[in-house]
Amino acid sequence: MPELPEIETIVRQLNKEVKNKTIREVWSDWPKMFKGKVSFSRARRLLKGKKILNIERKGKNILIYLSSNLICWVHLKMTGHFLVGRFKQKQGKWYPMEKGALNDPQNRFIHLLFKLSGKKMLALSDLRKFARITILSRKEASQNSSLEEVGIDPTSPKFTWKKLEKVISPFQRKIKVILMDQHLISGIGNIYANEILWEAKINPWKKGKDLTE
């Protein structure tokens, strides 16, 4: 599953590639990818003609801000990843029109595609079909507990040693479990929790309350 560094890289690249583009059409062969109150058929109508204003990261979540106060909330889960390029459809499948990295076999599982202004396309390839898309208004996003209760971002200037100590020290749970709790610290998953603890020479089974400076 992509974690904070991978999601941050994706968001920065998407801002370079598709920011200020307008969504002309939306295609999907996996409507179940759309979660929440807005079904795929309704999302298709809502998204058509909307301009991509900005893309941000919140923990492992990707928030695509659109015109008309809409947000396309994406969680890539295990194997989801975005592709930007030009694609053509053949027998229900999408294939890149240019040679290069887009032809990697892992990119052939396209289940969502946005046709954008300027001939670019934004596709989501997902081998296991676990990725989820939710369409929200900005007001709904501000009231969504899954987004609003995301913990502090490790890249934030507010993430000081004192803040880390405050987050970790009250708990009887293992330090690795604490690091991966998205309500406490956002964006860290299994891979980076392991790397962090290895680098810091901290036993992952050590309890938070027992950790000292």
Tab-separated table of C-alpha atoms in Angstrom:
chain	number	residue	atom	x	y	z
A	1	MET	CA	0.000	0.000	0.000
A	2	PRO	CA	1.393	3.451	-0.878
A	3	GLU	CA	2.201	5.423	2.263
A	4	LEU	CA	2.974	9.061	3.015
A	5	PRO	CA	6.079	9.506	0.775
A	6	GLU	CA	4.471	7.753	-2.204
A	7	ILE	CA	1.176	9.639	-1.843
A	8	GLU	CA	3.035	12.950	-1.498
A	9	THR	CA	4.959	12.201	-4.702
A	10	ILE	CA	1.717	11.315	-6.506
A	11	VAL	CA	-0.001	14.511	-5.358
A	12	ARG	CA	2.891	16.723	-6.435
A	13	GLN	CA	3.027	15.061	-9.855
A	14	LEU	CA	-0.744	15.303	-10.340
A	15	ASN	CA	-0.631	19.014	-9.571
A	16	LYS	CA	1.991	19.413	-12.299
A	17	GLU	CA	0.126	17.290	-14.829
A	18	VAL	CA	-3.628	17.826	-14.397
A	19	LYS	CA	-4.203	20.940	-12.257
A	20	ASN	CA	-6.478	23.444	-14.058
A	21	LYS	CA	-7.659	20.773	-16.487
A	22	THR	CA	-11.405	20.255	-16.988
A	23	ILE	CA	-13.017	16.828	-16.753
A	24	ARG	CA	-14.722	16.125	-20.078
A	25	GLU	CA	-15.891	12.565	-19.439
A	26	VAL	CA	-15.660	9.819	-16.818
A	27	TRP	CA	-15.429	6.088	-17.584
A	28	SER	CA	-15.333	3.097	-15.253
A	29	ASP	CA	-15.911	-0.627	-15.541
A	30	TRP	CA	-15.990	-0.993	-11.751
A	31	PRO	CA	-18.820	1.197	-10.339
A	32	LYS	CA	-18.332	-0.388	-6.897
A	33	MET	CA	-15.170	1.714	-6.613
A	34	PHE	CA	-17.449	4.656	-5.816
A	35	LYS	CA	-18.369	4.685	-2.128
A	36	GLY	CA	-20.645	6.876	-0.049
A	37	LYS	CA	-23.888	8.559	-1.074
A	38	VAL	CA	-22.858	9.316	-4.667
A	39	SER	CA	-23.053	6.349	-7.029
A	40	PHE	CA	-20.916	6.105	-10.135
A	41	SER	CA	-23.766	7.100	-12.453
A	42	ARG	CA	-24.415	10.250	-10.422
A	43	ALA	CA	-20.693	10.939	-9.994
A	44	ARG	CA	-20.262	10.760	-13.738
A	45	ARG	CA	-22.861	13.513	-14.172
A	46	LEU	CA	-21.489	15.617	-11.306
A	47	LEU	CA	-17.849	15.462	-12.407
A	48	LYS	CA	-18.416	16.235	-16.069
A	49	GLY	CA	-17.383	19.811	-16.816
A	50	LYS	CA	-15.688	20.378	-13.464
A	51	LYS	CA	-12.266	22.001	-13.287
A	52	ILE	CA	-9.464	20.492	-11.193
A	53	LEU	CA	-8.446	23.335	-8.885
A	54	ASN	CA	-5.886	21.608	-6.682
A	55	ILE	CA	-4.794	18.216	-5.328
A	56	GLU	CA	-3.789	17.733	-1.708
A	57	ARG	CA	-2.723	14.889	0.559
A	58	LYS	CA	-4.200	14.158	3.966
A	59	GLY	CA	-2.427	11.167	5.456
A	60	LYS	CA	-2.799	8.433	2.854
A	61	ASN	CA	-5.818	10.164	1.307
A	62	ILE	CA	-5.761	12.124	-1.946
A	63	LEU	CA	-8.183	15.053	-2.144
A	64	ILE	CA	-8.908	16.409	-5.620
A	65	TYR	CA	-10.556	19.823	-5.251
A	66	LEU	CA	-12.942	20.636	-8.069
A	67	SER	CA	-15.031	23.601	-9.130
A	68	SER	CA	-18.591	23.869	-7.724
A	69	ASN	CA	-17.192	23.087	-4.246
A	70	LEU	CA	-16.780	19.383	-4.968
A	71	ILE	CA	-14.047	17.090	-3.694
A	72	CYS	CA	-13.050	13.759	-5.210
A	73	TRP	CA	-11.623	11.785	-2.283
A	74	VAL	CA	-9.374	8.925	-3.365
A	75	HIS	CA	-7.785	6.176	-1.303
A	76	LEU	CA	-5.512	3.970	-3.411
A	77	LYS	CA	-5.497	1.061	-0.936
A	78	MET	CA	-3.185	-1.858	-1.822
A	79	THR	CA	-2.499	-1.655	-5.550
A	80	GLY	CA	-4.161	1.491	-6.875
A	81	HIS	CA	-2.053	4.042	-8.746
A	82	PHE	CA	-2.679	6.960	-11.079
A	83	LEU	CA	-1.492	7.239	-14.670
A	84	VAL	CA	-1.414	10.380	-16.809
A	85	GLY	CA	-1.220	10.125	-20.578
A	86	ARG	CA	-3.257	9.294	-23.645
A	87	PHE	CA	-5.056	5.969	-23.890
A	88	LYS	CA	-7.164	4.201	-26.481
A	89	GLN	CA	-9.834	1.626	-25.797
A	90	LYS	CA	-9.850	-1.767	-27.469
A	91	GLN	CA	-12.286	-4.542	-26.578
A	92	GLY	CA	-13.184	-2.844	-23.318
A	93	LYS	CA	-9.565	-2.338	-22.198
A	94	TRP	CA	-7.446	0.808	-22.242
A	95	TYR	CA	-3.974	0.874	-23.746
A	96	PRO	CA	-1.400	3.723	-23.769
A	97	MET	CA	-0.949	5.496	-27.081
A	98	GLU	CA	2.720	6.264	-26.374
A	99	LYS	CA	5.627	3.937	-25.731
A	100	GLY	CA	7.399	4.083	-22.378
A	101	ALA	CA	6.629	3.560	-18.699
A	102	LEU	CA	2.855	3.484	-19.230
A	103	ASN	CA	3.327	0.128	-20.970
A	104	ASP	CA	4.481	-1.519	-17.741
A	105	PRO	CA	2.302	-4.646	-17.179
A	106	GLN	CA	1.209	-3.321	-13.752
A	107	ASN	CA	-0.534	-0.447	-15.536
A	108	ARG	CA	-2.943	-2.589	-17.516
A	109	PHE	CA	-5.654	-2.797	-14.833
A	110	ILE	CA	-7.376	0.506	-15.616
A	111	HIS	CA	-10.805	0.675	-13.966
A	112	LEU	CA	-11.342	4.445	-13.892
A	113	LEU	CA	-10.479	7.056	-16.494
A	114	PHE	CA	-11.037	10.800	-16.685
A	115	LYS	CA	-10.871	12.371	-20.130
A	116	LEU	CA	-9.475	15.871	-19.584
A	117	SER	CA	-9.213	19.056	-21.570
A	118	GLY	CA	-6.077	19.308	-23.680
A	119	LYS	CA	-6.288	15.610	-24.698
A	120	LYS	CA	-4.710	14.343	-21.466
A	121	MET	CA	-6.297	11.487	-19.543
A	122	LEU	CA	-6.084	10.587	-15.872
A	123	ALA	CA	-6.452	6.857	-15.263
A	124	LEU	CA	-6.510	4.731	-12.142
A	125	SER	CA	-5.039	1.251	-12.471
A	126	ASP	CA	-5.815	-1.167	-9.658
A	127	LEU	CA	-4.985	-4.868	-9.858
A	128	ARG	CA	-7.017	-5.873	-6.787
A	129	LYS	CA	-9.884	-3.381	-7.180
A	130	PHE	CA	-9.594	-2.165	-3.585
A	131	ALA	CA	-9.184	1.552	-4.362
A	132	ARG	CA	-12.142	3.723	-3.409
A	133	ILE	CA	-13.535	7.006	-4.687
A	134	THR	CA	-15.950	9.229	-2.743
A	135	ILE	CA	-17.531	12.407	-4.076
A	136	LEU	CA	-18.229	15.011	-1.391
A	137	SER	CA	-19.089	18.666	-1.093
A	138	ARG	CA	-16.563	20.737	0.836
A	139	LYS	CA	-19.060	20.976	3.679
A	140	GLU	CA	-19.486	17.197	3.771
A	141	ALA	CA	-15.713	16.734	3.759
A	142	SER	CA	-15.349	19.068	6.753
A	143	GLN	CA	-17.859	16.940	8.651
A	144	ASN	CA	-16.487	13.541	7.612
A	145	SER	CA	-14.936	11.811	10.624
A	146	SER	CA	-12.621	9.665	8.485
A	147	LEU	CA	-10.995	12.834	7.163
A	148	GLU	CA	-11.335	15.190	10.111
A	149	GLU	CA	-9.998	12.709	12.664
A	150	VAL	CA	-6.796	11.996	10.737
A	151	GLY	CA	-3.820	12.439	13.065
A	152	ILE	CA	-0.968	14.899	12.795
A	153	ASP	CA	1.170	14.746	9.670
A	154	PRO	CA	4.829	13.802	10.347
A	155	THR	CA	5.944	16.438	7.830
A	156	SER	CA	4.126	19.226	9.674
A	157	PRO	CA	6.241	21.847	11.520
A	158	LYS	CA	3.985	21.151	14.506
A	159	PHE	CA	5.263	17.570	14.671
A	160	THR	CA	7.942	18.204	17.301
A	161	TRP	CA	9.589	15.818	19.748
A	162	LYS	CA	7.200	17.058	22.459
A	163	LYS	CA	4.228	16.339	20.207
A	164	LEU	CA	5.544	12.851	19.440
A	165	GLU	CA	6.064	12.191	23.142
A	166	LYS	CA	2.523	13.365	23.879
A	167	VAL	CA	1.136	11.053	21.221
A	168	ILE	CA	3.123	7.969	22.285
A	169	SER	CA	3.525	8.097	26.062
A	170	PRO	CA	-0.059	7.436	27.255
A	171	PHE	CA	-0.440	4.089	25.520
A	172	GLN	CA	0.077	0.503	26.612
A	173	ARG	CA	0.089	-0.540	22.964
A	174	LYS	CA	3.214	-1.535	21.070
A	175	ILE	CA	5.103	1.375	19.526
A	176	LYS	CA	4.691	0.023	15.993
A	177	VAL	CA	0.912	-0.153	16.421
A	178	ILE	CA	0.887	3.444	17.687
A	179	LEU	CA	2.893	4.692	14.703
A	180	MET	CA	0.409	3.048	12.325
A	181	ASP	CA	-2.712	4.433	14.035
A	182	GLN	CA	-4.007	6.967	11.491
A	183	HIS	CA	-5.938	8.818	14.203
A	184	LEU	CA	-2.681	9.577	16.016
A	185	ILE	CA	-0.083	10.010	13.256
A	186	SER	CA	-1.187	10.065	9.645
A	187	GLY	CA	0.445	8.454	6.648
A	188	ILE	CA	2.663	5.801	8.257
A	189	GLY	CA	1.977	2.188	7.335
A	190	ASN	CA	3.741	-1.125	7.847
A	191	ILE	CA	6.718	-0.406	5.583
A	192	TYR	CA	7.730	2.936	7.048
A	193	ALA	CA	6.922	1.945	10.621
A	194	ASN	CA	9.455	-0.863	10.209
A	195	GLU	CA	12.033	1.464	8.654
A	196	ILE	CA	11.563	4.139	11.329
A	197	LEU	CA	11.953	1.704	14.206
A	198	TRP	CA	14.940	-0.030	12.593
A	199	GLU	CA	16.701	3.299	12.042
A	200	ALA	CA	15.909	4.436	15.602
A	201	LYS	CA	16.950	1.030	17.012
A	202	ILE	CA	13.641	0.675	18.862
A	203	ASN	CA	12.056	-2.717	19.496
A	204	PRO	CA	8.672	-2.676	17.684
A	205	TRP	CA	7.140	-4.628	20.583
A	206	LYS	CA	8.137	-1.997	23.131
A	207	LYS	CA	5.124	-0.266	24.679
A	208	GLY	CA	4.576	3.423	24.078
A	209	LYS	CA	4.536	4.293	27.767
A	210	ASP	CA	7.921	2.603	28.244
A	211	LEU	CA	9.662	4.602	25.524
A	212	THR	CA	12.168	7.137	26.843
A	213	GLU	CA	14.266	9.776	25.100
